[in-house]
Short mmCIF file of C-alpha atoms and ligand atoms in Angstrom, two decimals:
data_model
loop_
_atom_site.label_atom_id
_atom_site.label_comp_id
_atom_site.label_asym_id
_atom_site.label_seq_id
_atom_site.Cartn_x
_atom_site.Cartn_y
_atom_site.Cartn_z
CA MET B 9 3.27 6.80 -9.90
CA VAL B 10 0.22 8.36 -11.14
CA LYS B 11 0.08 11.81 -13.08
CA ILE B 12 -2.95 13.68 -12.67
CA THR B 13 -3.86 16.01 -15.03
CA THR B 14 -6.68 18.21 -14.72
CA ARG B 15 -8.19 19.31 -17.58
CA PRO B 16 -9.51 23.07 -17.42
CA GLN B 17 -13.32 22.83 -18.62
CA LEU B 18 -14.37 25.77 -20.74
CA THR B 19 -17.42 27.26 -20.22
CA ALA B 20 -19.85 27.48 -23.51
CA GLU B 21 -19.41 31.37 -23.60
CA GLN B 22 -15.43 30.77 -23.13
CA ALA B 23 -15.48 28.32 -26.02
CA ALA B 24 -17.35 30.66 -28.10
CA ALA B 25 -15.22 33.33 -27.57
CA LEU B 26 -12.19 31.52 -28.22
CA ARG B 27 -13.54 30.27 -31.41
CA ARG B 28 -14.18 33.71 -32.59
CA GLU B 29 -10.30 34.43 -31.93
CA MET B 30 -9.48 31.59 -34.25
CA PRO B 31 -9.27 32.68 -38.01
CA ASP B 32 -10.89 30.17 -39.87
CA ASP B 33 -9.94 28.88 -43.52
CA PRO B 34 -12.04 30.16 -46.25
CA VAL B 35 -14.45 28.07 -48.01
CA ARG B 36 -14.77 27.30 -51.49
CA ASP B 37 -17.78 29.07 -53.03
CA ALA B 38 -18.66 29.12 -56.77
CA GLN B 39 -21.83 31.12 -56.35
CA ARG B 40 -20.70 34.11 -54.36
CA LEU B 41 -17.81 36.65 -54.91
CA ALA B 42 -15.79 37.56 -51.63
CA CYS B 43 -16.27 40.91 -50.11
CA GLU B 44 -13.21 42.90 -50.98
CA CYS B 45 -12.96 43.88 -47.26
CA CYS B 46 -14.16 41.55 -44.89
CA GLY B 47 -14.17 38.63 -47.41
CA ARG B 48 -17.71 37.31 -46.69
CA GLY B 49 -19.58 35.91 -49.49
CA VAL B 50 -21.55 38.43 -51.65
CA VAL B 51 -24.14 37.35 -53.91
CA VAL B 52 -23.68 39.03 -57.34
CA THR B 53 -26.17 39.93 -59.66
CA GLU B 54 -25.96 41.89 -62.92
CA LEU B 55 -26.18 45.31 -61.23
CA THR B 56 -23.59 44.22 -58.57
CA PRO B 57 -20.33 46.12 -59.02
CA VAL B 58 -17.26 43.72 -59.26
CA ARG B 59 -13.92 45.13 -58.89
CA ILE B 60 -10.57 43.12 -59.71
CA ALA B 61 -8.13 42.52 -57.19
CA GLU B 62 -5.00 41.69 -59.06
CA ARG B 63 -2.31 39.65 -57.33
CA LEU B 64 0.83 41.47 -58.13
CA GLY B 65 3.31 39.19 -56.09
CA MET B 66 5.33 40.77 -53.43
CA GLY B 67 3.11 43.87 -51.87
CA GLY B 68 2.03 46.39 -54.53
CA SER B 69 -1.21 47.61 -55.42
CA TYR B 70 -4.06 44.90 -55.78
CA VAL B 71 -7.51 46.33 -56.03
CA SER B 72 -7.54 47.88 -59.60
CA PRO B 73 -9.89 50.78 -59.98
CA ILE B 74 -11.87 49.02 -62.71
CA THR B 75 -15.37 48.47 -62.00
CA VAL B 76 -17.12 46.06 -64.30
CA PRO B 77 -20.85 45.04 -63.83
CA GLY B 78 -21.29 41.29 -62.29
CA HIS B 79 -21.25 39.47 -65.55
CA ALA B 80 -18.90 41.36 -67.83
CA PRO B 81 -19.82 41.34 -71.45
CA LYS B 82 -17.14 39.29 -73.65
CA SER B 83 -16.29 42.70 -75.18
CA ARG B 84 -14.34 43.94 -72.23
CA PRO B 85 -10.70 43.96 -71.80
CA LYS B 86 -9.51 40.68 -70.94
CA PRO B 87 -8.54 40.52 -67.07
CA PRO B 88 -5.18 40.47 -66.23
CA PRO B 89 -3.58 37.23 -65.00
CA ASN B 90 -4.00 36.53 -61.33
CA ALA B 91 -7.10 38.60 -61.46
CA VAL B 92 -9.53 37.76 -58.56
CA ARG B 93 -12.97 39.44 -58.79
CA VAL B 94 -14.29 40.88 -55.81
CA ALA B 95 -17.29 42.51 -54.71
CA ILE B 96 -18.30 44.66 -51.49
CA CYS B 97 -20.73 43.65 -48.96
CA PRO B 98 -23.65 46.22 -47.85
CA THR B 99 -21.89 46.49 -44.30
CA CYS B 100 -18.46 47.38 -45.85
CA ALA B 101 -19.99 49.74 -48.36
CA ALA B 102 -21.90 51.47 -45.73
CA ARG B 103 -18.38 52.00 -43.83
CA ARG B 104 -16.70 53.09 -46.98
CA ALA B 105 -19.35 55.72 -47.07
CA GLU B 106 -18.99 56.75 -43.77
CA ALA B 107 -15.04 57.21 -44.01
CA LYS B 108 -15.76 59.47 -47.21
CA ALA B 109 -18.27 61.52 -45.34
CA TYR B 110 -15.91 61.89 -42.22
CA VAL B 111 -12.84 62.96 -44.68
CA GLU B 112 -15.57 65.49 -46.27
CA GLN B 113 -16.39 66.72 -42.87
CA HIS B 114 -12.61 67.43 -41.94
CA PRO B 115 -11.08 68.97 -44.91
CA ALA B 116 -7.77 69.44 -43.06
CA LEU B 117 -7.11 65.85 -43.07
CA GLU B 118 -7.07 65.74 -46.57
CA GLN B 119 -4.34 68.63 -46.41
CA ARG B 120 -2.34 66.66 -43.93
CA TYR B 121 -2.35 63.11 -45.18
CA GLY B 122 -3.07 63.69 -48.78
CA ASN B 123 -6.20 61.98 -50.85
CA VAL B 124 -5.24 58.51 -49.33
CA VAL B 125 -6.86 59.56 -46.11
CA ARG B 126 -10.30 58.11 -46.90
CA GLN B 127 -8.48 54.85 -47.16
CA HIS B 128 -6.81 55.24 -43.89
CA VAL B 129 -10.00 56.28 -42.25
CA GLU B 130 -11.79 53.26 -43.72
CA THR B 131 -9.19 50.95 -42.50
CA ALA B 132 -9.21 52.41 -39.14
CA LEU B 133 -13.05 51.85 -39.06
CA GLN B 134 -12.61 48.07 -40.59
CA ALA B 135 -10.24 47.61 -37.69
CA LEU B 136 -12.97 48.73 -35.12
CA ASP B 137 -15.20 46.08 -36.63
CA VAL B 138 -12.52 43.36 -36.45
CA ILE B 139 -11.84 44.05 -32.76
CA GLY B 140 -15.84 44.62 -32.04
CA LEU B 141 -15.58 48.14 -30.81
CA PRO B 142 -18.10 50.86 -31.50
CA ARG B 143 -16.58 54.05 -33.15
CA PRO B 144 -16.03 56.85 -30.39
CA THR B 145 -18.72 59.26 -30.54
CA ASN B 146 -16.44 62.27 -29.20
CA GLU B 147 -14.76 63.66 -32.20
CA THR B 148 -11.54 64.48 -29.97
CA HIS B 149 -11.31 60.55 -29.00
CA TRP B 150 -11.59 59.27 -32.50
CA ALA B 151 -9.15 61.92 -34.00
CA ALA B 152 -6.71 60.47 -31.35
CA ILE B 153 -7.34 56.88 -32.12
CA TRP B 154 -8.07 56.65 -35.75
CA PRO B 155 -4.56 57.09 -37.03
CA ARG B 156 -3.14 54.63 -34.62
CA LEU B 157 -5.48 52.08 -35.57
CA TRP B 158 -5.12 52.56 -39.34
CA ARG B 159 -1.26 52.00 -38.92
CA ALA B 160 -1.71 48.74 -36.65
CA ALA B 161 -4.62 47.51 -39.46
CA GLY B 162 -2.42 47.69 -42.50
CA GLY B 163 -3.39 44.97 -44.87
CA ILE B 164 -6.49 43.52 -43.15
CA ALA B 165 -8.66 43.88 -45.99
CA TRP B 166 -9.26 40.58 -47.86
CA SER B 167 -8.15 42.06 -51.12
CA ASN B 168 -4.55 42.00 -49.78
CA PRO B 169 -2.58 39.84 -51.90
CA GLU B 170 -1.76 37.61 -48.81
CA THR B 171 -5.31 36.72 -48.32
CA VAL B 172 -7.17 37.27 -51.48
CA SER B 173 -8.03 33.50 -53.29
CA PRO B 174 -10.11 33.02 -56.07
CA GLY B 175 -13.09 30.94 -55.59
CA TYR B 176 -13.07 31.13 -51.86
CA VAL B 177 -15.15 33.12 -49.29
CA ASN B 178 -14.87 33.83 -45.67
CA ARG B 179 -17.41 31.68 -43.42
CA ARG B 180 -17.66 34.82 -41.15
CA PRO B 181 -16.65 38.46 -42.06
CA TRP B 182 -12.94 38.98 -41.11
CA ASP B 183 -12.09 35.52 -40.35
CA HIS B 184 -8.86 35.90 -42.13
CA VAL B 185 -7.27 38.47 -39.81
CA ARG B 186 -4.83 37.03 -37.53
CA ALA B 187 -4.92 36.86 -34.00
CA ALA B 188 -1.63 38.68 -33.59
CA GLN B 189 -2.98 41.59 -35.59
CA ARG B 190 -6.10 41.88 -33.64
CA ASP B 191 -3.95 41.97 -30.72
CA GLU B 192 -1.86 44.98 -32.50
CA MET B 193 -5.22 46.60 -33.09
CA ARG B 194 -6.43 46.28 -29.55
CA LYS B 195 -3.14 47.64 -28.30
CA ALA B 196 -3.29 50.85 -31.02
CA TYR B 197 -6.91 51.49 -29.68
CA ALA B 198 -5.58 51.46 -26.08
CA ASP B 199 -2.81 53.65 -26.63
CA GLY B 200 -5.19 56.01 -28.32
CA LEU B 201 -7.27 56.13 -25.13
CA ARG B 202 -4.12 56.45 -22.81
CA ALA B 203 -2.86 59.40 -24.99
CA LEU B 204 -6.32 61.12 -24.49
CA VAL B 205 -6.14 60.72 -20.77
CA ALA B 206 -2.56 62.06 -20.51
CA ARG B 207 -3.61 64.87 -22.79
CA HIS B 208 -6.44 65.87 -20.07
CA GLN B 209 -3.92 65.70 -17.28
CA PRO B 210 -1.28 68.46 -16.48
CA SER B 211 2.19 67.91 -16.04
CA VAL B 212 3.16 65.40 -13.54
CA PRO B 213 5.65 66.09 -10.64
CA LEU B 214 8.61 63.53 -10.51
CA PRO B 215 10.15 64.30 -6.95
CA CYS B 216 14.15 63.24 -6.42
CA PRO B 217 13.58 59.51 -5.47
CA GLY B 218 15.52 59.92 -2.16
CA PRO B 219 15.33 57.55 0.84
CA ARG B 220 11.50 57.18 1.77
CA GLY B 221 10.36 59.84 3.86
CA THR B 222 13.09 62.17 3.30
CA ALA B 223 13.19 65.57 1.24
CA THR B 224 15.90 65.30 -1.11
CA GLY B 225 16.85 67.14 -4.30
CA CYS B 226 19.32 67.13 -6.96
CA LEU B 227 23.15 66.95 -5.48
CA TYR B 228 24.22 69.67 -7.70
CA CYS B 229 21.21 72.08 -8.01
CA GLY B 230 19.13 71.14 -5.08
CA VAL B 231 15.83 71.10 -7.11
CA SER B 232 13.42 68.91 -5.24
CA SER B 233 11.16 67.82 -8.10
CA VAL B 234 10.92 68.21 -12.02
CA THR B 235 7.98 67.98 -14.10
CA LEU B 236 7.25 65.68 -17.15
CA ALA B 237 4.27 65.95 -19.45
CA ALA B 238 1.70 63.33 -18.62
CA ALA B 239 2.01 62.17 -22.17
CA ASP B 240 5.69 61.57 -21.63
CA VAL B 241 5.10 59.95 -18.18
CA ALA B 242 2.51 57.55 -20.07
CA ARG B 243 5.09 56.71 -22.95
CA LEU B 244 7.63 55.77 -20.30
CA GLY B 245 5.44 53.54 -18.65
CA GLY B 246 4.22 55.42 -15.61
CA VAL B 247 5.44 57.68 -12.79
CA GLN B 248 7.77 54.88 -11.28
CA GLN B 249 9.78 54.62 -14.88
CA ALA B 250 9.43 58.18 -15.41
CA GLN B 251 11.08 58.99 -12.02
CA ASP B 252 13.97 56.71 -12.73
CA ALA B 253 14.58 58.24 -16.08
CA ALA B 254 14.59 61.49 -15.01
CA TRP B 255 16.72 61.13 -12.08
CA ARG B 256 20.37 59.78 -12.49
CA ARG B 257 21.91 57.74 -9.62
CA VAL B 258 25.03 59.27 -8.63
CA LEU B 259 27.79 57.67 -6.05
CA THR B 260 30.54 60.23 -5.28
CA ASN B 261 32.22 61.37 -2.39
CA GLN B 262 32.31 65.07 -0.26
CA THR B 263 35.28 66.38 -2.10
CA ALA B 264 34.13 66.29 -5.36
CA LEU B 265 31.15 68.00 -4.39
CA GLY B 266 32.89 70.79 -2.90
CA ARG B 267 33.32 70.08 0.77
CA THR B 268 36.68 68.32 2.06
CA GLY B 269 36.11 64.82 3.83
CA PRO B 270 36.14 61.02 2.95
CA GLU B 271 32.38 60.52 3.37
CA LYS B 272 30.56 58.63 0.37
CA VAL B 273 27.72 60.43 -0.83
CA ARG B 274 24.90 58.64 -2.49
CA GLY B 275 22.12 60.66 -4.45
CA HIS B 276 20.90 61.85 -7.77
CA LEU B 277 21.23 64.35 -10.35
CA CYS B 278 18.29 66.21 -12.12
CA ALA B 279 18.21 65.66 -16.08
CA THR B 280 19.68 69.28 -16.51
CA CYS B 281 22.52 68.60 -14.25
CA SER B 282 23.13 64.99 -15.60
CA ALA B 283 23.36 66.44 -19.15
CA ALA B 284 25.83 68.86 -18.05
CA LEU B 285 27.93 66.13 -16.20
CA ASP B 286 28.07 64.31 -19.56
CA LYS B 287 28.83 67.36 -21.44
CA ALA B 288 31.89 68.43 -19.14
CA GLY B 289 33.27 64.71 -19.45
CA GLY B 290 31.55 62.68 -17.06
CA ALA B 291 33.49 63.44 -13.62
CA VAL B 292 31.83 65.03 -10.55
CA GLY B 293 33.47 68.10 -9.71
CA VAL B 294 33.70 71.85 -10.10
CA THR B 295 34.03 71.55 -14.04
CA SER B 296 30.76 69.77 -14.47
CA ARG B 297 28.91 71.92 -11.59
CA THR B 298 30.19 75.02 -13.34
CA GLN B 299 28.83 73.64 -16.73
CA ALA B 300 25.39 72.91 -14.83
CA LEU B 301 24.85 76.16 -13.36
CA ALA B 302 25.87 78.04 -16.67
CA ASP B 303 23.35 75.90 -18.55
CA HIS B 304 20.73 76.74 -16.05
CA LEU B 305 21.62 80.45 -16.51
CA VAL B 306 21.54 80.18 -20.35
CA ALA B 307 18.03 78.26 -19.94
CA THR B 308 16.65 81.17 -17.77
CA GLY B 309 17.69 83.61 -20.46
CA ARG B 310 21.09 84.70 -18.65
CA ALA B 311 23.52 83.84 -21.00
CA LYS B 312 25.62 86.78 -20.40
CA LEU B 313 25.83 86.09 -16.83
CA ALA B 314 26.94 82.35 -17.71
CA GLY B 315 30.03 83.77 -19.55
CA SER B 316 30.79 86.00 -16.72
CA LEU B 317 30.51 82.98 -14.21
CA ARG B 318 32.89 80.92 -16.19
CA ASP B 319 35.49 83.78 -16.33
CA TRP B 320 35.30 84.72 -12.64
CA LEU B 321 35.56 81.03 -11.59
CA GLN B 322 38.68 80.67 -13.63
CA GLY B 323 40.01 84.14 -12.14
CA HIS B 324 39.57 82.94 -8.61
CA GLU B 325 41.32 80.08 -6.62
CA GLY B 326 39.37 77.52 -4.89
CA ALA B 327 36.60 77.80 -7.27
CA VAL B 328 35.53 74.26 -5.87
CA TYR B 329 34.57 75.76 -2.56
CA VAL B 330 33.14 78.50 -4.09
CA LEU B 331 30.52 76.53 -6.13
CA PRO B 332 29.72 73.55 -3.92
CA ALA B 333 27.17 71.19 -4.77
CA HIS B 334 23.85 71.70 -2.95
CA ALA B 335 24.35 68.22 -1.27
CA VAL B 336 27.18 69.71 0.71
CA THR B 337 25.41 73.01 1.64
CA GLY B 338 23.22 71.42 4.63
CA ARG B 339 20.33 73.36 3.02
CA PRO B 340 16.81 71.79 2.33
CA PRO B 341 15.94 71.10 -1.42
CA SER B 342 14.13 73.62 -3.30
CA SER B 343 11.63 73.86 -6.00
CA THR B 344 14.01 76.31 -7.47
CA PRO B 345 17.29 75.25 -8.77
CA TRP B 346 20.78 76.59 -7.67
CA VAL B 347 19.21 78.82 -4.76
CA HIS B 348 22.49 78.14 -2.85
CA ALA B 349 24.51 79.88 -5.62
CA ALA B 350 22.75 83.28 -5.43
CA ALA B 351 25.31 84.81 -3.29
CA LEU B 352 28.03 83.63 -5.75
CA LEU B 353 26.14 85.18 -8.78
CA ASP B 354 25.68 88.32 -6.86
CA ALA B 355 29.40 88.48 -6.63
CA VAL B 356 30.16 87.67 -10.08
CA GLN B 357 28.09 90.68 -11.11
CA ALA B 358 29.42 92.97 -8.55
CA PRO B 359 32.48 95.10 -9.25
CA PRO B 360 35.66 92.89 -8.88
CA GLU B 361 36.84 94.29 -5.48
CA VAL B 362 34.19 92.89 -3.59
CA ALA B 363 35.27 90.02 -1.56
CA LEU B 364 34.40 86.07 -1.89
CA PRO B 365 31.08 85.14 -0.41
CA THR B 366 31.63 83.00 2.69
CA SER B 367 29.43 80.10 3.13
ZN1 ZN W 415 -17.63 43.05 -46.37
ZN1 ZN W 416 -11.76 63.37 -23.83
ZN1 ZN W 417 20.22 69.61 -10.70
#
């Protein structure tokens, strides 16, 4: 049997793109020093500021603040062991200046993050270079993206103890940044964009996921739809996922919902009623329903009425039928929860001699 393998041929562009993705090993270079950021070789003259990158073992700080001229005179203090001399290339120096200017234009940043914020912004700008994207010109957009980029780009500078190596330089800037980390930075950038898109949108309605084409609502309160902030919907992975998260599937029977009968009832509870169900012990019945209505009253500023409701239901036989679930009332779902309990609430607030509401 002959096994035929077709080897896919890469186009020249694909090959070049793939090549860009593959980190190259640094090369020996006795003439130049590596840029402390991107690792490319920098020609050092008498006037080039040279910094000392210290390899302190596991983590720790590594670029010392000492700036010495390119050819330090012998009288200078001896560099610490494991010291690596690094320079900064013009591109990276310009980026550092850009970060500094940005922080100076936004004084609130220093108040929020401390004076390390300049490094954070610089790291985020480095990340943009690594993944080959321009800095967003829109201030709001950049403000949403850079903190994410900075977090994803931790340790990408050449002077990181894991990458700094004396006598070596990168063939091309940023060659030392691993593909996995590049992916993380791209993801952080995309997350920032997604958050921006979400911020521009109003909250998203999440209708009760009933059978296709039918209007259904929460089994307990009858609400037909809940809303969630667009950013939260995005965080959950989309409308479908958000809908699944917002509505709890319940399989119960008619009796538990407040109308005698053996029929099984399949449906959903809204997040509020679902929380009440858990709070009341997890059983579908009048106890968790009372809890749900009481929680709704408290949430809408009617805590006193919630207390009266509990007292009233305790003092009345057949509470289970007085406070039925919306699902067994035959009413259509509503944009407002607990519409079907209006008569009961009137009775609760009325003097005690008023008769029980029927229906
Ligand atoms: Zn550089
Ligand atoms: Zn925008
Ligand atoms: Zn509900």
